[in-house]
Amino acid sequence: MSETRAKFALLGAGPMGLAMAKVLRQQGIAFDGFELHSDVGGLWDIEGPRSTMYESAHLISSKTMTEFADFPMREDVAEYPSHREMAHYFRDFADFFDLRPHFRFGAEIKELAPVGDNGAGWRVIWRQGGQTHSAVYAGVMIANGTLSTPNMPQFPGQFDGELIHAAQYRHPEQFAGKRVLVVGAGNSGCDIAVDAVHHAASCDLSMRRGYYFVPKYVFGKPADTMGGAIKLPMWLKRHVDGLILKWFVGNPQKYGFPKPDYKLYESHPVVNSLVLYHAGHGDLKIRADISDISGKTVSFADGSQGEYDLILAATGYKLDYPFIDQALLNWRNDAPHLYLNAMHPERDDIFVLGMVEAAGLGWQGRHEQAEMVARYINGLRAGSPAAQKLKRTKQNGFVRATGGMSYLELPRMAYYVDKATYRGAVTRWIKALEAEQP
């Protein structure tokens, strides 16, 4: 067997790729890492070729709830670190666990293709240093992230001003003196609208639907660290958390925001109270969905109009694995259908890592996903009964771990899970597989 045929190919040196690399080393599984950028960190490195960071970007979850359990962030780092602090964190993580020597940097994956049936290996083709390379690996692990390919909508009509996606936004000076319309009120859209308030001639925010807004701090502590000691059924948790939001956020409809047409937790909440502050002070005008554009005039669904020089589409990102045929990932509708968002139902030599979102999942939840995959690989090699049971289970069909939650049927929610349900399922497999390892 050639040197590469005994290894896995790991794609990406962002947070998920680094977590997988660390676990592979700990589990004694040989691999070669591939990273397009010249350094680790993924999208958190604003200098990366496909980073979608902007200068004011910070974590929307606290460092306490986000960090790796065995690699806490420094005490002097703010509770909601900036993207630059996060980039340093992942570089430190890579150095501490000696992961850099295992990656090829400046390497762009061009194609992945199986060389035969399950277990026969995968051909990996990449560009590096101006040359094309090819090798066959025992398997592939895709960890290139989910937030790099913009989801750019087709707006009705013709806009004569500047039209950009949030992925092209870097600093608020881009708004200087302009009449700005931000389309989309997710976390990035609200962050960027707050930036625009301070630099643009004017700023409006167009929303298709309402959102639930969560403050970053409650009683002086990060909101996501509050509670959790008592597990409540979802109907009761919604009631309790809804009351807390009313106390600390108030009624966003008073500031012009539309009322959500779904229940709390059926979509990702917006962790930003500054956007409410500015809307309440008249610095920011809330607009309905766009119905037509003519020149620089934008018409909205409620019959109102506005004049704009720049439209920024904060309309999210779409899953994109351009180097592999979607059929090979068991793709259905908006996302691959994989057991626990990671494991192919039929093949044991391809895994998708990090294609999972949940409120409060953090990097530790993703680290557990990596550990489950690595222990499964070792279990198969050792003939472990637990690994065989997991193999049979994943063959039975798509399991997403929603915990019974009915999430909105949107592309960005297609791989959303319930944190407790997901982590519970993953950690149970880890314990079963670990118990049978020599």
Coordinates of C-alpha atoms in Angstrom, one line a residue:
M1 CA 0.0 0.0 0.0
S2 CA 1.4 3.4 -0.9
E3 CA 2.1 6.1 1.7
T4 CA -1.0 8.1 0.8
R5 CA -3.3 5.1 0.4
A6 CA -2.9 4.5 4.2
K7 CA -3.9 8.1 5.0
F8 CA -7.0 10.2 5.1
A9 CA -7.1 13.5 3.3
L10 CA -8.4 16.3 5.6
L11 CA -9.7 19.4 3.8
G12 CA -9.5 22.7 5.7
A13 CA -7.6 24.1 8.6
G14 CA -10.4 26.2 10.1
P15 CA -11.7 25.4 13.6
M16 CA -13.4 22.2 12.5
G17 CA -10.4 21.0 10.5
L18 CA -8.1 21.8 13.4
A19 CA -10.3 19.9 15.8
M20 CA -10.3 16.9 13.4
A21 CA -6.5 17.0 13.0
K22 CA -6.0 17.1 16.7
V23 CA -8.3 14.0 17.3
L24 CA -6.7 12.1 14.4
R25 CA -3.3 12.6 15.9
Q26 CA -4.6 11.5 19.3
Q27 CA -6.3 8.4 17.8
G28 CA -3.2 7.5 15.7
I29 CA -4.9 7.9 12.4
A30 CA -2.6 9.1 9.6
F31 CA -3.7 12.0 7.5
D32 CA -2.6 14.8 5.2
G33 CA -4.3 18.2 5.7
F34 CA -5.0 20.6 2.8
E35 CA -5.6 24.4 3.4
L36 CA -6.1 27.0 0.7
H37 CA -4.8 29.9 2.9
S38 CA -1.2 30.3 4.1
D39 CA -2.2 29.8 7.7
V40 CA -4.8 28.2 10.0
G41 CA -8.0 29.7 11.2
G42 CA -10.4 29.5 8.3
L43 CA -12.9 32.3 7.9
W44 CA -11.7 33.8 11.3
D45 CA -8.5 35.0 9.6
I46 CA -9.7 38.1 7.8
E47 CA -6.7 37.9 5.5
G48 CA -7.8 34.5 4.2
P49 CA -8.7 34.3 0.5
R50 CA -12.3 33.2 1.3
S51 CA -12.8 34.8 4.7
T52 CA -16.1 36.6 5.1
M53 CA -15.1 38.5 8.2
Y54 CA -15.6 42.2 8.7
E55 CA -13.6 44.5 11.0
S56 CA -16.4 44.8 13.7
A57 CA -17.2 41.1 13.8
H58 CA -17.2 39.4 17.2
L59 CA -18.5 36.0 18.5
I60 CA -22.2 36.0 19.1
S61 CA -21.7 33.4 21.7
S62 CA -19.6 33.9 24.8
K63 CA -16.0 32.5 24.9
T64 CA -17.1 30.3 27.9
M65 CA -19.7 28.5 25.8
T66 CA -17.7 28.5 22.6
E67 CA -14.1 27.4 23.5
F68 CA -12.7 23.9 23.3
A69 CA -12.9 22.2 26.7
D70 CA -9.3 21.3 26.8
F71 CA -8.0 24.6 25.4
P72 CA -9.7 27.5 27.1
M73 CA -9.3 31.0 25.9
R74 CA -6.9 33.4 27.8
E75 CA -8.4 35.2 30.8
D76 CA -7.6 38.6 29.3
V77 CA -9.7 37.9 26.2
A78 CA -13.0 39.7 26.2
E79 CA -16.1 37.6 26.9
Y80 CA -17.2 38.1 23.2
P81 CA -13.9 38.1 21.4
S82 CA -13.2 39.9 18.1
H83 CA -12.4 38.0 14.9
R84 CA -8.7 38.9 15.5
E85 CA -8.7 37.3 18.9
M86 CA -10.3 34.2 17.5
A87 CA -7.7 34.0 14.7
H88 CA -5.0 34.1 17.4
Y89 CA -6.8 31.5 19.4
F90 CA -6.9 29.0 16.5
R91 CA -3.2 29.7 15.7
D92 CA -2.3 29.0 19.4
F93 CA -4.4 25.8 19.2
A94 CA -2.6 24.6 16.2
D95 CA 0.8 25.4 17.8
F96 CA -0.1 23.8 21.1
F97 CA -1.2 20.5 19.5
D98 CA 1.6 20.7 16.8
L99 CA -0.8 20.5 13.9
R100 CA 0.8 22.8 11.3
P101 CA 3.4 20.1 10.1
H102 CA 0.4 18.0 9.0
F103 CA -1.1 20.5 6.6
R104 CA -0.2 21.5 3.0
F105 CA -0.8 25.3 2.9
G106 CA -1.6 27.1 -0.2
A107 CA -3.3 24.0 -1.6
E108 CA -6.6 24.3 -3.4
I109 CA -8.7 21.1 -3.7
K110 CA -9.9 20.8 -7.3
E111 CA -11.6 17.4 -7.3
L112 CA -12.5 14.4 -5.1
A113 CA -13.6 11.2 -6.8
P114 CA -13.9 7.6 -5.5
V115 CA -11.6 5.0 -7.1
G116 CA -14.1 2.2 -6.4
D117 CA -16.6 0.9 -4.0
N118 CA -16.7 1.7 -0.3
G119 CA -13.2 1.4 1.2
A120 CA -11.3 1.4 -2.1
G121 CA -10.1 5.0 -1.6
W122 CA -10.5 8.4 -3.1
R123 CA -8.5 10.3 -5.6
V124 CA -7.6 13.8 -4.5
I125 CA -6.5 16.4 -7.0
W126 CA -5.2 19.8 -5.8
R127 CA -3.3 22.8 -7.0
Q128 CA -0.3 24.1 -5.1
G129 CA 2.6 26.2 -6.2
G130 CA 1.3 26.6 -9.7
Q131 CA 1.2 22.8 -10.3
T132 CA -1.5 20.2 -10.2
H133 CA -1.0 17.2 -7.9
S134 CA -2.9 13.9 -7.6
A135 CA -2.9 11.1 -5.0
V136 CA -5.2 8.3 -3.8
Y137 CA -6.1 8.4 -0.1
A138 CA -7.9 5.8 2.1
G139 CA -10.6 8.3 2.6
V140 CA -11.5 12.0 2.7
M141 CA -12.8 14.3 5.5
I142 CA -14.4 17.5 4.2
A143 CA -14.0 20.4 6.7
N144 CA -13.9 23.5 4.5
G145 CA -16.7 25.3 6.3
T146 CA -20.2 26.4 5.5
L147 CA -19.9 30.2 5.4
S148 CA -17.8 31.1 2.4
T149 CA -20.1 31.0 -0.7
P150 CA -22.5 33.9 -0.7
N151 CA -26.2 33.3 -1.2
M152 CA -27.0 36.3 -3.5
P153 CA -30.7 36.7 -4.2
Q154 CA -32.1 37.9 -7.5
F155 CA -33.7 41.3 -6.7
P156 CA -36.7 42.4 -8.9
G157 CA -35.9 45.2 -11.2
Q158 CA -32.6 47.0 -11.9
F159 CA -30.5 48.8 -9.3
D160 CA -28.2 51.6 -10.6
G161 CA -26.2 52.0 -7.4
E162 CA -23.7 49.7 -5.8
L163 CA -24.8 46.2 -5.0
I164 CA -22.7 43.9 -2.7
H165 CA -23.1 40.9 -0.5
A166 CA -22.1 40.9 3.1
A167 CA -19.1 38.7 2.1
Q168 CA -17.6 41.8 0.4
Y169 CA -18.0 44.0 3.4
R170 CA -14.8 44.7 5.5
H171 CA -15.0 48.1 7.1
P172 CA -17.6 50.8 7.8
E173 CA -15.8 53.4 5.7
Q174 CA -17.4 51.6 2.7
F175 CA -20.6 53.3 3.7
A176 CA -19.3 56.9 4.1
G177 CA -21.8 59.5 2.8
K178 CA -24.0 56.9 1.2
R179 CA -27.7 56.1 1.6
V180 CA -27.5 52.4 2.6
L181 CA -30.1 49.6 2.5
V182 CA -29.2 46.4 4.3
V183 CA -31.3 43.5 3.2
G184 CA -31.5 40.7 5.7
A185 CA -31.7 41.0 9.5
G186 CA -29.7 38.0 10.7
N187 CA -26.8 38.4 13.0
S188 CA -24.4 39.7 10.3
G189 CA -27.1 42.0 8.8
C190 CA -27.8 43.6 12.2
D191 CA -24.1 44.0 13.0
I192 CA -23.5 45.6 9.6
A193 CA -26.5 47.9 9.9
V194 CA -25.2 49.1 13.3
D195 CA -21.9 49.9 11.6
A196 CA -23.6 51.8 8.8
V197 CA -25.6 53.9 11.3
H198 CA -22.3 55.6 12.3
H199 CA -20.9 56.2 8.8
A200 CA -23.6 56.3 6.2
A201 CA -25.8 59.3 5.3
S202 CA -28.7 57.0 6.2
C203 CA -29.4 53.4 6.8
D204 CA -32.5 51.3 6.4
L205 CA -32.9 47.6 7.1
S206 CA -35.2 45.4 4.9
M207 CA -36.7 42.3 6.6
R208 CA -38.7 39.5 5.1
R209 CA -39.8 38.2 8.5
G210 CA -39.5 39.0 12.2
Y211 CA -36.8 37.7 14.5
Y212 CA -36.3 37.1 18.2
F213 CA -33.6 39.3 19.7
V214 CA -31.4 38.2 22.5
P215 CA -29.2 40.5 24.6
K216 CA -25.5 39.5 25.0
Y217 CA -25.7 40.2 28.7
V218 CA -28.3 39.4 31.4
F219 CA -27.6 40.7 35.0
G220 CA -24.1 41.5 33.9
K221 CA -23.3 38.0 32.7
P222 CA -23.2 36.5 29.2
A223 CA -26.8 35.5 28.4
D224 CA -25.8 32.1 27.1
T225 CA -24.2 31.2 30.4
M226 CA -27.4 31.8 32.3
G227 CA -29.5 28.8 33.3
G228 CA -28.9 25.3 32.0
A229 CA -28.7 23.6 35.4
I230 CA -32.3 22.5 35.1
K231 CA -33.4 20.9 31.9
L232 CA -36.9 22.2 31.0
P233 CA -39.2 20.7 28.4
M234 CA -39.2 22.9 25.3
W235 CA -42.8 24.3 25.8
L236 CA -41.7 25.5 29.3
K237 CA -38.3 26.7 28.2
R238 CA -39.9 28.8 25.5
H239 CA -42.3 30.3 28.0
V240 CA -39.5 31.1 30.5
D241 CA -37.1 32.4 28.0
G242 CA -39.8 34.4 26.3
L243 CA -40.5 36.2 29.5
I244 CA -36.8 37.0 30.0
L245 CA -36.6 38.5 26.5
K246 CA -39.6 40.7 27.2
W247 CA -37.9 41.9 30.4
F248 CA -34.5 42.7 28.8
V249 CA -35.4 43.4 25.2
G250 CA -39.0 44.6 25.3
N251 CA -41.2 44.4 22.2
P252 CA -39.3 44.9 19.0
Q253 CA -42.5 45.6 17.1
K254 CA -42.6 49.0 18.9
Y255 CA -39.5 49.9 16.9
G256 CA -40.9 48.8 13.6
F257 CA -39.7 45.3 13.5
P258 CA -42.2 42.7 12.2
K259 CA -43.5 40.1 14.5
P260 CA -41.9 36.6 14.0
D261 CA -44.2 34.2 12.2
Y262 CA -42.7 31.2 14.1
K263 CA -42.0 30.1 17.6
L264 CA -38.9 30.9 19.6
Y265 CA -36.0 28.5 18.8
E266 CA -37.4 27.5 15.4
S267 CA -34.8 29.7 13.8
H268 CA -31.5 31.1 15.1
P269 CA -32.1 34.2 17.2
V270 CA -30.3 37.5 16.6
V271 CA -27.8 38.2 19.4
N272 CA -27.8 42.0 19.0
S273 CA -29.6 44.6 21.1
L274 CA -27.8 47.6 19.6
V275 CA -29.9 47.3 16.4
L276 CA -33.0 47.7 18.6
Y277 CA -31.4 50.7 20.3
H278 CA -30.7 52.5 17.0
A279 CA -34.1 51.7 15.6
G280 CA -35.7 53.0 18.8
H281 CA -33.7 56.2 18.4
G282 CA -34.6 56.7 14.8
D283 CA -31.1 56.1 13.5
L284 CA -32.3 53.1 11.6
K285 CA -35.5 52.6 9.7
I286 CA -37.1 49.2 9.4
R287 CA -38.4 48.3 5.9
A288 CA -40.5 45.5 4.5
D289 CA -39.4 43.0 1.9
I290 CA -38.3 44.5 -1.5
S291 CA -41.0 44.4 -4.2
D292 CA -39.2 46.3 -7.0
I293 CA -36.1 48.3 -7.8
S294 CA -35.9 51.0 -10.5
G295 CA -32.7 53.0 -10.8
K296 CA -31.9 54.0 -7.2
T297 CA -35.5 53.8 -6.0
V298 CA -36.5 50.7 -4.0
S299 CA -40.2 49.9 -3.5
F300 CA -41.2 47.7 -0.6
A301 CA -44.0 45.2 0.0
D302 CA -45.9 47.7 2.2
G303 CA -46.1 50.3 -0.6
S304 CA -43.3 52.5 0.8
Q305 CA -40.2 53.6 -1.2
G306 CA -36.7 54.8 -0.5
E307 CA -33.7 56.1 -2.4
Y308 CA -30.3 54.3 -2.0
D309 CA -26.8 54.5 -3.2
L310 CA -25.7 51.1 -1.9
I311 CA -27.6 47.8 -1.2
L312 CA -25.9 45.3 0.9
A313 CA -27.4 41.8 0.8
A314 CA -26.9 40.1 4.2
T315 CA -28.7 37.1 2.9
G316 CA -26.4 34.4 4.2
Y317 CA -24.4 31.6 2.7
K318 CA -25.0 28.4 0.9
L319 CA -23.4 25.0 1.4
D320 CA -20.8 24.6 -1.3
Y321 CA -18.5 21.6 -2.0
P322 CA -17.6 22.4 -5.6
F323 CA -14.9 19.8 -5.8
I324 CA -17.2 16.8 -5.4
D325 CA -20.4 15.6 -7.1
Q326 CA -23.4 16.2 -4.9
A327 CA -24.7 12.7 -5.4
L328 CA -21.6 11.4 -3.7
L329 CA -22.6 13.3 -0.5
N330 CA -26.2 11.9 -0.5
W331 CA -27.4 15.5 -1.2
R332 CA -31.1 16.1 -0.8
N333 CA -32.7 19.5 -1.4
D334 CA -30.6 22.0 0.5
A335 CA -28.0 19.8 2.2
P336 CA -26.3 16.4 2.3
H337 CA -28.4 13.9 4.3
L338 CA -25.8 12.3 6.6
Y339 CA -26.1 10.5 9.9
L340 CA -25.7 13.1 12.6
N341 CA -24.7 15.6 9.9
A342 CA -21.4 13.8 9.3
M343 CA -21.5 10.2 8.3
H344 CA -22.5 8.8 4.9
P345 CA -25.2 6.1 5.0
E346 CA -23.3 3.7 2.7
R347 CA -19.6 4.7 2.7
D348 CA -17.1 4.6 5.5
D349 CA -14.4 6.5 3.7
I350 CA -16.0 10.0 3.4
F351 CA -17.1 12.3 6.1
V352 CA -18.4 15.9 6.2
L353 CA -17.3 17.8 9.3
G354 CA -18.7 21.0 10.7
M355 CA -21.9 20.9 8.7
V356 CA -23.9 21.4 11.9
E357 CA -25.4 24.5 13.5
A358 CA -27.1 24.8 16.8
A359 CA -27.6 27.5 19.4
G360 CA -24.8 27.0 22.0
L361 CA -23.1 24.0 20.2
G362 CA -19.7 25.8 20.4
W363 CA -16.4 24.3 19.3
Q364 CA -16.6 21.6 21.8
G365 CA -19.8 20.2 20.2
R366 CA -17.9 20.1 16.9
H367 CA -14.8 18.5 18.6
E368 CA -17.1 15.7 19.8
Q369 CA -18.3 15.2 16.2
A370 CA -14.6 14.8 15.2
E371 CA -14.0 12.3 18.0
M372 CA -17.0 10.2 17.1
V373 CA -15.7 10.0 13.5
A374 CA -12.2 9.1 14.5
R375 CA -13.2 6.5 17.0
Y376 CA -15.6 5.0 14.4
I377 CA -12.7 4.6 11.9
N378 CA -10.5 2.9 14.5
G379 CA -13.4 0.8 15.6
L380 CA -14.0 -0.5 12.1
R381 CA -10.4 -1.4 11.7
A382 CA -10.4 -3.3 15.0
G383 CA -13.7 -5.1 14.3
S384 CA -15.4 -3.4 17.2
P385 CA -19.1 -4.4 17.8
A386 CA -19.9 -0.8 18.7
A387 CA -18.5 0.4 15.3
Q388 CA -20.5 -2.3 13.5
K389 CA -23.7 -1.2 15.4
L390 CA -23.0 2.4 14.3
K391 CA -22.5 1.3 10.8
R392 CA -25.8 -0.5 10.7
T393 CA -27.5 2.5 12.4
K394 CA -26.3 5.0 9.9
Q395 CA -27.4 2.8 7.0
N396 CA -30.9 2.9 8.3
G397 CA -31.4 6.5 7.1
F398 CA -31.0 10.2 7.8
V399 CA -30.9 11.3 11.4
R400 CA -30.6 15.0 12.0
A401 CA -31.2 15.2 15.8
T402 CA -33.7 18.0 15.9
G403 CA -35.1 16.9 19.2
G404 CA -38.6 17.2 17.8
M405 CA -38.1 20.9 16.9
S406 CA -39.8 22.1 13.7
Y407 CA -37.3 24.4 12.2
L408 CA -38.1 26.9 9.5
E409 CA -37.8 25.3 6.0
L410 CA -34.9 27.5 4.9
P411 CA -31.6 26.5 3.3
R412 CA -29.7 28.0 6.3
M413 CA -31.7 25.8 8.6
A414 CA -31.3 22.6 6.6
Y415 CA -28.4 21.4 8.9
Y416 CA -29.6 22.9 12.1
V417 CA -29.9 20.6 15.2
D418 CA -31.0 20.7 18.8
K419 CA -27.8 21.0 20.9
A420 CA -28.8 18.7 23.7
T421 CA -30.2 16.0 21.4
Y422 CA -27.2 16.2 19.0
R423 CA -24.5 16.2 21.7
G424 CA -26.3 13.5 23.6
A425 CA -26.3 11.2 20.5
V426 CA -22.7 11.9 19.6
T427 CA -21.3 11.4 23.1
R428 CA -23.2 8.1 23.5
W429 CA -21.5 6.8 20.5
I430 CA -18.1 8.1 21.7
K431 CA -18.5 6.3 25.0
A432 CA -19.6 3.0 23.3
L433 CA -16.7 3.1 20.9
E434 CA -14.2 4.2 23.6
A435 CA -15.2 1.3 25.8
E436 CA -14.1 -1.2 23.2
Q437 CA -10.8 0.4 22.2
P438 CA -7.7 -1.4 23.5

